[in-house]
PDB file of C-alpha atoms in Angstrom:
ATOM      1  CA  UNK A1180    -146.253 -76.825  20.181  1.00 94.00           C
ATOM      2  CA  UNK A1181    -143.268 -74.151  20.942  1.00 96.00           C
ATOM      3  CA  UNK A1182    -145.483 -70.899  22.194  1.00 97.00           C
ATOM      4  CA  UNK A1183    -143.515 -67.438  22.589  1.00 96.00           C
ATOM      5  CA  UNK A1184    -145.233 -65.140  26.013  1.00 96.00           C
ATOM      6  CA  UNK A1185    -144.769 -61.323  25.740  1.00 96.00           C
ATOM      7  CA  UNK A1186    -146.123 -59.177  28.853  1.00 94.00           C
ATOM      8  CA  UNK A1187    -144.591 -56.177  30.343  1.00 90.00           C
ATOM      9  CA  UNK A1188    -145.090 -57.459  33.550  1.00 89.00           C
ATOM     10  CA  UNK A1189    -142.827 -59.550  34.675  1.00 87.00           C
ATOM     11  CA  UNK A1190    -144.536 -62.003  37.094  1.00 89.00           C
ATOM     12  CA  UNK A1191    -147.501 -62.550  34.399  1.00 89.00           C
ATOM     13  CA  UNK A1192    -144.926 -63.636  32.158  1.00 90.00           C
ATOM     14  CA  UNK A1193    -143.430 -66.026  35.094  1.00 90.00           C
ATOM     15  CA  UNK A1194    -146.744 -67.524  35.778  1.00 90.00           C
ATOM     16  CA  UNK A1195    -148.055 -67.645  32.251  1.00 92.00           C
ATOM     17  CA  UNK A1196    -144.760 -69.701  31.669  1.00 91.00           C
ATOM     18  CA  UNK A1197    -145.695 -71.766  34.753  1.00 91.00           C
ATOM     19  CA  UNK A1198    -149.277 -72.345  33.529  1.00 90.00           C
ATOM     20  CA  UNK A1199    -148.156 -73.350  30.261  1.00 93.00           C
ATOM     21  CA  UNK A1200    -145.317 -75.478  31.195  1.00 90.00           C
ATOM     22  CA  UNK A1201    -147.803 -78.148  32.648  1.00 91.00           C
ATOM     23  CA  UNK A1202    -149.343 -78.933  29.576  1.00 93.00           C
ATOM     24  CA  UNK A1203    -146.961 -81.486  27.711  1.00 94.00           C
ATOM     25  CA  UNK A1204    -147.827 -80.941  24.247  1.00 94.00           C
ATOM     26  CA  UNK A1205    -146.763 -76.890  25.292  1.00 95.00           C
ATOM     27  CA  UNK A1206    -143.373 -75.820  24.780  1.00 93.00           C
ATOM     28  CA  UNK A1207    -142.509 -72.228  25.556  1.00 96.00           C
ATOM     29  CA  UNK A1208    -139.347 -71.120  23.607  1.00 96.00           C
ATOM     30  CA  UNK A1209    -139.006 -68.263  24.715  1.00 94.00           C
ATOM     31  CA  UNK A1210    -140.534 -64.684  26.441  1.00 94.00           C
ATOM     32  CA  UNK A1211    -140.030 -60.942  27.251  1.00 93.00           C
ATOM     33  CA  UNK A1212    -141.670 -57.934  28.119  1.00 91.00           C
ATOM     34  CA  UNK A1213    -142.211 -55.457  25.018  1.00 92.00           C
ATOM     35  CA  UNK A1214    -142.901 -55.549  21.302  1.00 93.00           C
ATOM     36  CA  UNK A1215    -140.189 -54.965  19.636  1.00 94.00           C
ATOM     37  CA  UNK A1216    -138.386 -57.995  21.600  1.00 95.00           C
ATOM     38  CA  UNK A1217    -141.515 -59.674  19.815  1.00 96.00           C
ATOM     39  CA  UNK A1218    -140.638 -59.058  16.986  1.00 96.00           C
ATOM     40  CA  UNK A1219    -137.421 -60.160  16.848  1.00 96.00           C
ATOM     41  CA  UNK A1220    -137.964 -63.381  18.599  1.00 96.00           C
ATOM     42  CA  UNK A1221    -140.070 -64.203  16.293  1.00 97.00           C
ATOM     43  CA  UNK A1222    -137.726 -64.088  13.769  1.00 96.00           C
ATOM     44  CA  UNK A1223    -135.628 -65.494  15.636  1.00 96.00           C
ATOM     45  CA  UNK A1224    -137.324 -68.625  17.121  1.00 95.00           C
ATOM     46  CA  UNK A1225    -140.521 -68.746  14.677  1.00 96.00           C
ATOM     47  CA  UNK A1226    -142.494 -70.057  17.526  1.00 97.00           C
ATOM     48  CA  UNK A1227    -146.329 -72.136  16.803  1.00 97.00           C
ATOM     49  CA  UNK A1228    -148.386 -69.181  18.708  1.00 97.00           C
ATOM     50  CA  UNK A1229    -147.674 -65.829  20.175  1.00 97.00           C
ATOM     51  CA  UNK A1230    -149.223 -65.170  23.381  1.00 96.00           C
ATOM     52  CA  UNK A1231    -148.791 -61.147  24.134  1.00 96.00           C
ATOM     53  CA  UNK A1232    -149.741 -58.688  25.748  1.00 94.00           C
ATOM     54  CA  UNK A1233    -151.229 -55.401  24.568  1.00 92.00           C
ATOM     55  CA  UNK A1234    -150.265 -52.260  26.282  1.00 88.00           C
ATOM     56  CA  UNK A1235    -146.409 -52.498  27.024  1.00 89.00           C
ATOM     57  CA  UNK A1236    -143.837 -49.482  27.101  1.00 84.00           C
ATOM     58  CA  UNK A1237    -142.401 -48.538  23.754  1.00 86.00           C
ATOM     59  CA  UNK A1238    -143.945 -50.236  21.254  1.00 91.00           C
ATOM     60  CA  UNK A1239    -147.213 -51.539  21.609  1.00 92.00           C
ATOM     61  CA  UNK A1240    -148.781 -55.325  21.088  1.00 94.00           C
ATOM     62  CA  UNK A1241    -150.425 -54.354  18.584  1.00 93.00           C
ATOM     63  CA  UNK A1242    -147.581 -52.849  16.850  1.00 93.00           C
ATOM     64  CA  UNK A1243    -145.662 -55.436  17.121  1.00 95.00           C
ATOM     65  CA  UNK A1244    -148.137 -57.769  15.939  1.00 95.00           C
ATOM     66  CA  UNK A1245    -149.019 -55.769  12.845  1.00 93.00           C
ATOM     67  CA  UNK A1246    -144.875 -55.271  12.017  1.00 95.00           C
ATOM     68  CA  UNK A1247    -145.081 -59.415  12.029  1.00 96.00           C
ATOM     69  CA  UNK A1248    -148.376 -60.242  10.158  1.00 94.00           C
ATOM     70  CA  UNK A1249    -146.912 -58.089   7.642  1.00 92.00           C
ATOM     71  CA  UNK A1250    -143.960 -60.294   6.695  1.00 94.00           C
ATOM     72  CA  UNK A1251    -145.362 -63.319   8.129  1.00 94.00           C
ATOM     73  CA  UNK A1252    -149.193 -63.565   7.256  1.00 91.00           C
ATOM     74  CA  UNK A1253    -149.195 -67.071   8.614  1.00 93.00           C
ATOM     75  CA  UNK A1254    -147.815 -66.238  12.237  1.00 95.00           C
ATOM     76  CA  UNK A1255    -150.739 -67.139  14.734  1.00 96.00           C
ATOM     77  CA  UNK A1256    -151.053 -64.375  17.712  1.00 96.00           C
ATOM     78  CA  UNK A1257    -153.670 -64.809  20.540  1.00 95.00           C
ATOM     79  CA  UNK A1258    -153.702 -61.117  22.226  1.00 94.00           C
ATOM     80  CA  UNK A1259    -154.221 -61.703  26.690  1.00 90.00           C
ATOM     81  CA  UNK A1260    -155.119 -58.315  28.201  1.00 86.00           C
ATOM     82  CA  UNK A1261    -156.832 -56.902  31.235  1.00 83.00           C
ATOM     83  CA  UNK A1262    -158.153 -54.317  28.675  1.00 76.00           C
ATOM     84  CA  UNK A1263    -161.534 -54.820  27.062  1.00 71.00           C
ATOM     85  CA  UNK A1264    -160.961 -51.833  24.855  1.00 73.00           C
ATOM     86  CA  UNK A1265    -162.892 -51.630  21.733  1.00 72.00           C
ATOM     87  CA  UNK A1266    -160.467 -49.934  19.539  1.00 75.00           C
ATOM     88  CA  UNK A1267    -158.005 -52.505  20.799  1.00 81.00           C
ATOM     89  CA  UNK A1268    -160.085 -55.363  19.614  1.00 79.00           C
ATOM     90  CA  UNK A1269    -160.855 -53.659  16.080  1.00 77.00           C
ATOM     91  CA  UNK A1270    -157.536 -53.106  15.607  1.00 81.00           C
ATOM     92  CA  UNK A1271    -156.005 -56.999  16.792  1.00 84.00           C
ATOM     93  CA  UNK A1272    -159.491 -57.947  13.853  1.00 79.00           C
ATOM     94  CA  UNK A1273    -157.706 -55.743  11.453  1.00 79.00           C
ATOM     95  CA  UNK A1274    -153.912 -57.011  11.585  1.00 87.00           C
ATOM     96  CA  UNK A1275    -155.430 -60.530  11.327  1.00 87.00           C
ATOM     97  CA  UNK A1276    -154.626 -61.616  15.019  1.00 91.00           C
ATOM     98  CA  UNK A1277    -156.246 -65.118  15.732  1.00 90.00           C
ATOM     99  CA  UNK A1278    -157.705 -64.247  18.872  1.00 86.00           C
ATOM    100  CA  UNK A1279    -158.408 -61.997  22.078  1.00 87.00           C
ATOM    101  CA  UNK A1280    -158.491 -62.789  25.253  1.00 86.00           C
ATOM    102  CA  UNK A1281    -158.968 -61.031  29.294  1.00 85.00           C
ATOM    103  CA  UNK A1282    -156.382 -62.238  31.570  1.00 83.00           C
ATOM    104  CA  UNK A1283    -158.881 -63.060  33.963  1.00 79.00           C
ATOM    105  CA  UNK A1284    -159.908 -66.038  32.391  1.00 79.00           C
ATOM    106  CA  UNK A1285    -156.779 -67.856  32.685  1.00 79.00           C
ATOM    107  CA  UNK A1286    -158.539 -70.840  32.496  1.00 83.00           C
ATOM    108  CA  UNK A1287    -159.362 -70.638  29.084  1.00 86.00           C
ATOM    109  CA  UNK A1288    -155.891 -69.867  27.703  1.00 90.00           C
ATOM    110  CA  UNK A1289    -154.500 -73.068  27.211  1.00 93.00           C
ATOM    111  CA  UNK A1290    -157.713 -74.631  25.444  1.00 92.00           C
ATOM    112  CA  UNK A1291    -157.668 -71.190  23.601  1.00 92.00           C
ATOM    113  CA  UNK A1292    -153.570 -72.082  22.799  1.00 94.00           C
ATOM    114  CA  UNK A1293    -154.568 -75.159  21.164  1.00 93.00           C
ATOM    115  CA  UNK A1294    -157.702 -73.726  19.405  1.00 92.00           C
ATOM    116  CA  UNK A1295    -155.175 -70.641  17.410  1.00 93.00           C
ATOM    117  CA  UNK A1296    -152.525 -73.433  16.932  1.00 93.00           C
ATOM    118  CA  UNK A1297    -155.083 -75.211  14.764  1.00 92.00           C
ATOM    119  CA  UNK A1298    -156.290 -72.524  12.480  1.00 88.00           C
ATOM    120  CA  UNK A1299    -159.063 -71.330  14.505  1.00 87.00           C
ATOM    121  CA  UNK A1300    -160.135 -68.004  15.689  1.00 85.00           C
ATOM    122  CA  UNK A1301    -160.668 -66.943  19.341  1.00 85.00           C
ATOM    123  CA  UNK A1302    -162.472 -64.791  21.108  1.00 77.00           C
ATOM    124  CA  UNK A1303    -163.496 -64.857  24.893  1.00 67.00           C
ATOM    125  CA  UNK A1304    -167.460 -65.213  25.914  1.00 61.00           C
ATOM    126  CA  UNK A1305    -166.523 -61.194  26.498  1.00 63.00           C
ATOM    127  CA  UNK A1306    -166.000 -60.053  23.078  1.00 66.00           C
ATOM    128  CA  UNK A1307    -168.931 -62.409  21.217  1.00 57.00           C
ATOM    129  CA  UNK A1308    -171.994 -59.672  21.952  1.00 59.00           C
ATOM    130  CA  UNK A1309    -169.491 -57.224  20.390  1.00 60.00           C
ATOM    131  CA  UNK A1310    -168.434 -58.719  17.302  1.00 59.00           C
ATOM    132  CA  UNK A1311    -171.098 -57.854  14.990  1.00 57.00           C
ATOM    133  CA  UNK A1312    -170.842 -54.352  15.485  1.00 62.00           C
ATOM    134  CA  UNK A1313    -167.032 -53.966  15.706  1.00 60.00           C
ATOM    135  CA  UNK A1314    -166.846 -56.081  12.593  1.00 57.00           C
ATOM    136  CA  UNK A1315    -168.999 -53.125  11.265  1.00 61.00           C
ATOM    137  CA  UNK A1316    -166.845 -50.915  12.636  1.00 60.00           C
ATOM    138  CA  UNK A1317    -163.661 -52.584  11.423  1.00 60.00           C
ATOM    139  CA  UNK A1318    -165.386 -52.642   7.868  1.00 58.00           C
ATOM    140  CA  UNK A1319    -165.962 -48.916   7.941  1.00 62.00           C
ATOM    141  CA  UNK A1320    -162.179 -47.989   9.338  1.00 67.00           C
ATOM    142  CA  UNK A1321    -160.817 -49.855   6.530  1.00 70.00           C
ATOM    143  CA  UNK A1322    -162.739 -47.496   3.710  1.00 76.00           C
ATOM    144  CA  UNK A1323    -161.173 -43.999   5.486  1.00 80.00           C
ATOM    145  CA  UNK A1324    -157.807 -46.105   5.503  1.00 79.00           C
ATOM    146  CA  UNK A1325    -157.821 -47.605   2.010  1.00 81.00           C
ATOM    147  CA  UNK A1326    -158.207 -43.856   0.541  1.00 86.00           C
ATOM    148  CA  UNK A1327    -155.567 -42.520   2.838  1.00 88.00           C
ATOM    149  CA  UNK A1328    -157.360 -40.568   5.166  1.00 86.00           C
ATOM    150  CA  UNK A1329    -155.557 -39.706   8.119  1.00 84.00           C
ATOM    151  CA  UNK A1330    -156.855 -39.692  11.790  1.00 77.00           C
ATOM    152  CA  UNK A1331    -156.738 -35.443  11.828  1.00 84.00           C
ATOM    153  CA  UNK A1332    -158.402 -35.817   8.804  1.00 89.00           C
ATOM    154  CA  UNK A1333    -161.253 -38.087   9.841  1.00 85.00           C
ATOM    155  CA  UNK A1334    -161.765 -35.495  12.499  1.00 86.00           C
ATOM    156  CA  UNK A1335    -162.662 -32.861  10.345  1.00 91.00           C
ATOM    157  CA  UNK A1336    -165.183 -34.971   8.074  1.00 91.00           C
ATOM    158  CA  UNK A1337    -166.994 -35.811  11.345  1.00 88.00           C
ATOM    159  CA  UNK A1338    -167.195 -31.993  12.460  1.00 89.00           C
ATOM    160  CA  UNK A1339    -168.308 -31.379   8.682  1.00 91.00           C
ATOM    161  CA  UNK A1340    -171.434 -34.115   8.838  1.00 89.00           C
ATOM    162  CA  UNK A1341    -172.486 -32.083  12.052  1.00 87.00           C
ATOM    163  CA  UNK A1342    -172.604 -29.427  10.002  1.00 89.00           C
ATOM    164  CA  UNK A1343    -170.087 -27.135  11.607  1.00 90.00           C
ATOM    165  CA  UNK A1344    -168.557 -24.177   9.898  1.00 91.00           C
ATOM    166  CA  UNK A1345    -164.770 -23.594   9.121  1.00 92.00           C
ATOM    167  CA  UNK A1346    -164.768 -21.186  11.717  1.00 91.00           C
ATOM    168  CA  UNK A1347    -166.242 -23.782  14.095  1.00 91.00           C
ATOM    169  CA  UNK A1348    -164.265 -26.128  13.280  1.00 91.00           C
ATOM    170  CA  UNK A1349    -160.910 -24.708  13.496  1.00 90.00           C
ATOM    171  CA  UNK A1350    -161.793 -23.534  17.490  1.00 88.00           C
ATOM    172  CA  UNK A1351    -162.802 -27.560  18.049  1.00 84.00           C
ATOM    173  CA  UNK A1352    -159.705 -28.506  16.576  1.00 84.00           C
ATOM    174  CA  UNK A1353    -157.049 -25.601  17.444  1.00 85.00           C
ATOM    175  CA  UNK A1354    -156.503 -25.235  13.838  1.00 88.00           C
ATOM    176  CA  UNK A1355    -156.649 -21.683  11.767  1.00 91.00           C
ATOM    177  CA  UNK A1356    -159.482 -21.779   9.299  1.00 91.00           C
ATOM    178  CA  UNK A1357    -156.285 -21.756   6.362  1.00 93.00           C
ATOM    179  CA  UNK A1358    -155.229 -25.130   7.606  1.00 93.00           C
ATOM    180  CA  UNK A1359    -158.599 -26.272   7.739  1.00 93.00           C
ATOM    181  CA  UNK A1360    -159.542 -25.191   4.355  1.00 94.00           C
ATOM    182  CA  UNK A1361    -156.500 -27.033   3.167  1.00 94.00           C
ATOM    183  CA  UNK A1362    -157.509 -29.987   4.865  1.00 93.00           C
ATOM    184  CA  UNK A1363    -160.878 -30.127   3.336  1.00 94.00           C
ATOM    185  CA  UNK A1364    -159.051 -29.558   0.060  1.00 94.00           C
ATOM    186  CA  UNK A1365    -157.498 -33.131   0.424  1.00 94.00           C
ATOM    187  CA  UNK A1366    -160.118 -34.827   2.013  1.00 94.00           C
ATOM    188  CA  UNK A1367    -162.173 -33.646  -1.476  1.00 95.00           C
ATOM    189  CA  UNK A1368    -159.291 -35.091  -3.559  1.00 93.00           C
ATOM    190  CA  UNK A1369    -158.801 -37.887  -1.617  1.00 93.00           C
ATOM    191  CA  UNK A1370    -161.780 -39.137  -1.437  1.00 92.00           C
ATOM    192  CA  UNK A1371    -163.209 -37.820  -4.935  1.00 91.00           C
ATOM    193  CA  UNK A1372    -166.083 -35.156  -4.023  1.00 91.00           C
ATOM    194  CA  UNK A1373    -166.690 -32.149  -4.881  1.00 89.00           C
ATOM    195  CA  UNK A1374    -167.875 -30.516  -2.009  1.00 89.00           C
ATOM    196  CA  UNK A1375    -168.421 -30.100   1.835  1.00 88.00           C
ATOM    197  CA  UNK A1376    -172.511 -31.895   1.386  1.00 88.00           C
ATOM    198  CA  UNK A1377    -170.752 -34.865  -0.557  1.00 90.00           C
ATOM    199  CA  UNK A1378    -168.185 -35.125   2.164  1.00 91.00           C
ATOM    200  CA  UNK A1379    -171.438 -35.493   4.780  1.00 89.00           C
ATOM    201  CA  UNK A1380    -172.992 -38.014   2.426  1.00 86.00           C
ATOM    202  CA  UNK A1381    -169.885 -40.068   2.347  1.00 86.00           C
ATOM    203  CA  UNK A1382    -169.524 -40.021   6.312  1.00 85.00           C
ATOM    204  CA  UNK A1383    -173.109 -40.583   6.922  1.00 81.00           C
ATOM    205  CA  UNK A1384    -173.308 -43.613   3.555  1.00 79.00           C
ATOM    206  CA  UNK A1385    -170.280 -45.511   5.828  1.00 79.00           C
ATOM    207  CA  UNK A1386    -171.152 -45.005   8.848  1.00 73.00           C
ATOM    208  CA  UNK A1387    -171.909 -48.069  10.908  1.00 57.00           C
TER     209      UNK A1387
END
């Protein structure tokens, strides 16, 4: 099984090597220290699994693992990170990585390895409380993104289901109440309403 180890840090990557070496049926083909390096060595080298990291200068883990899933829907990524960061895990569920791990339990990643290699998904003893709920979560993300809804955007149909006024809203956000009326203008079209109650509705109908 040829496995490819991203981590910004240098010495996890050593010892992650080092771990993984002493399994025989684990080959690692190769390793570095940021995502877009990911990216291309996985083109390059096409390994089984992709053991990474999240947080790492430049581009991100999960960046680089969403560039890859893109073109290659099959590739199998296991995410290791220190970080149990809900946003992080929602994100690694939406990209379609196999699995997501804490560092800590280093014990677990070669069994874990094994499990992703054979089609399975993994998630550490950590994460299994919080799945139902970020699934939810995951499930409502996907509705804002499938009608284009940007983050800023999102922002402003939360202040509007707490029923805050333009005025409000453009001191919350440091925006002039022109630039929020125009944003409420898309949000409307974007979503299909007609008005600021229907935008509250919709919030309140997908909210988890």
């Amino acid at each position: 099984m040829n496995i490819l180890v991203i981590d910004d840090d240098n010495l996890v990557c050593s010892s992650l090597k080092i771990i993984l070496s002493a399994d025989p049926d684990i080959n690692v083909i190769g390793s570095d220290n940021n995502g877009a390096a990911a990216i291309e060595l996985y083109e390059k080298l096409k390994p089984d699994v992709v053991l990474m990291d999240i947080r790492m200068e430049g581009m991100t883990g999960l960046e680089a693992g969403e560039v890859i899933l893109n073109k290659h829907p099959e590739a199998k990524i296991l995410y290791l990170t220190t970080f149990l960061d809900d946003d992080y895990i929602i994100k690694a569920l939406n990209i379609g990585a196999k699995g997501y791990m804490l560092k800590q339990n280093y014990e677990s990643i070669i069994p874990s390895i094994k499990a992703v290699e054979m089609g399975q998904n993994v998630y550490g003893y950590e994460f299994i409380t919080k799945l139902p709920n970020l699934m939810n979560q995951a499930s409502s993300s996907k509705i804002y993104e499938d009608h284009g809804i940007t983050e800023k955007e999102y922002e402003l149909i939360t202040q509007i289901a707490e029923g805050y006024s333009n005025k409000e809203i453009s001191e919350t956000l440091f925006l002039s109440e022109g630039t929020v009326r125009n944003y409420i203008s898309l949000i409307l079209e974007k979503l299909n309403l007609r008005d600021r109650t229907q935008i509250a509705i919709f919030y309140y109908k997908n909210k988890q």
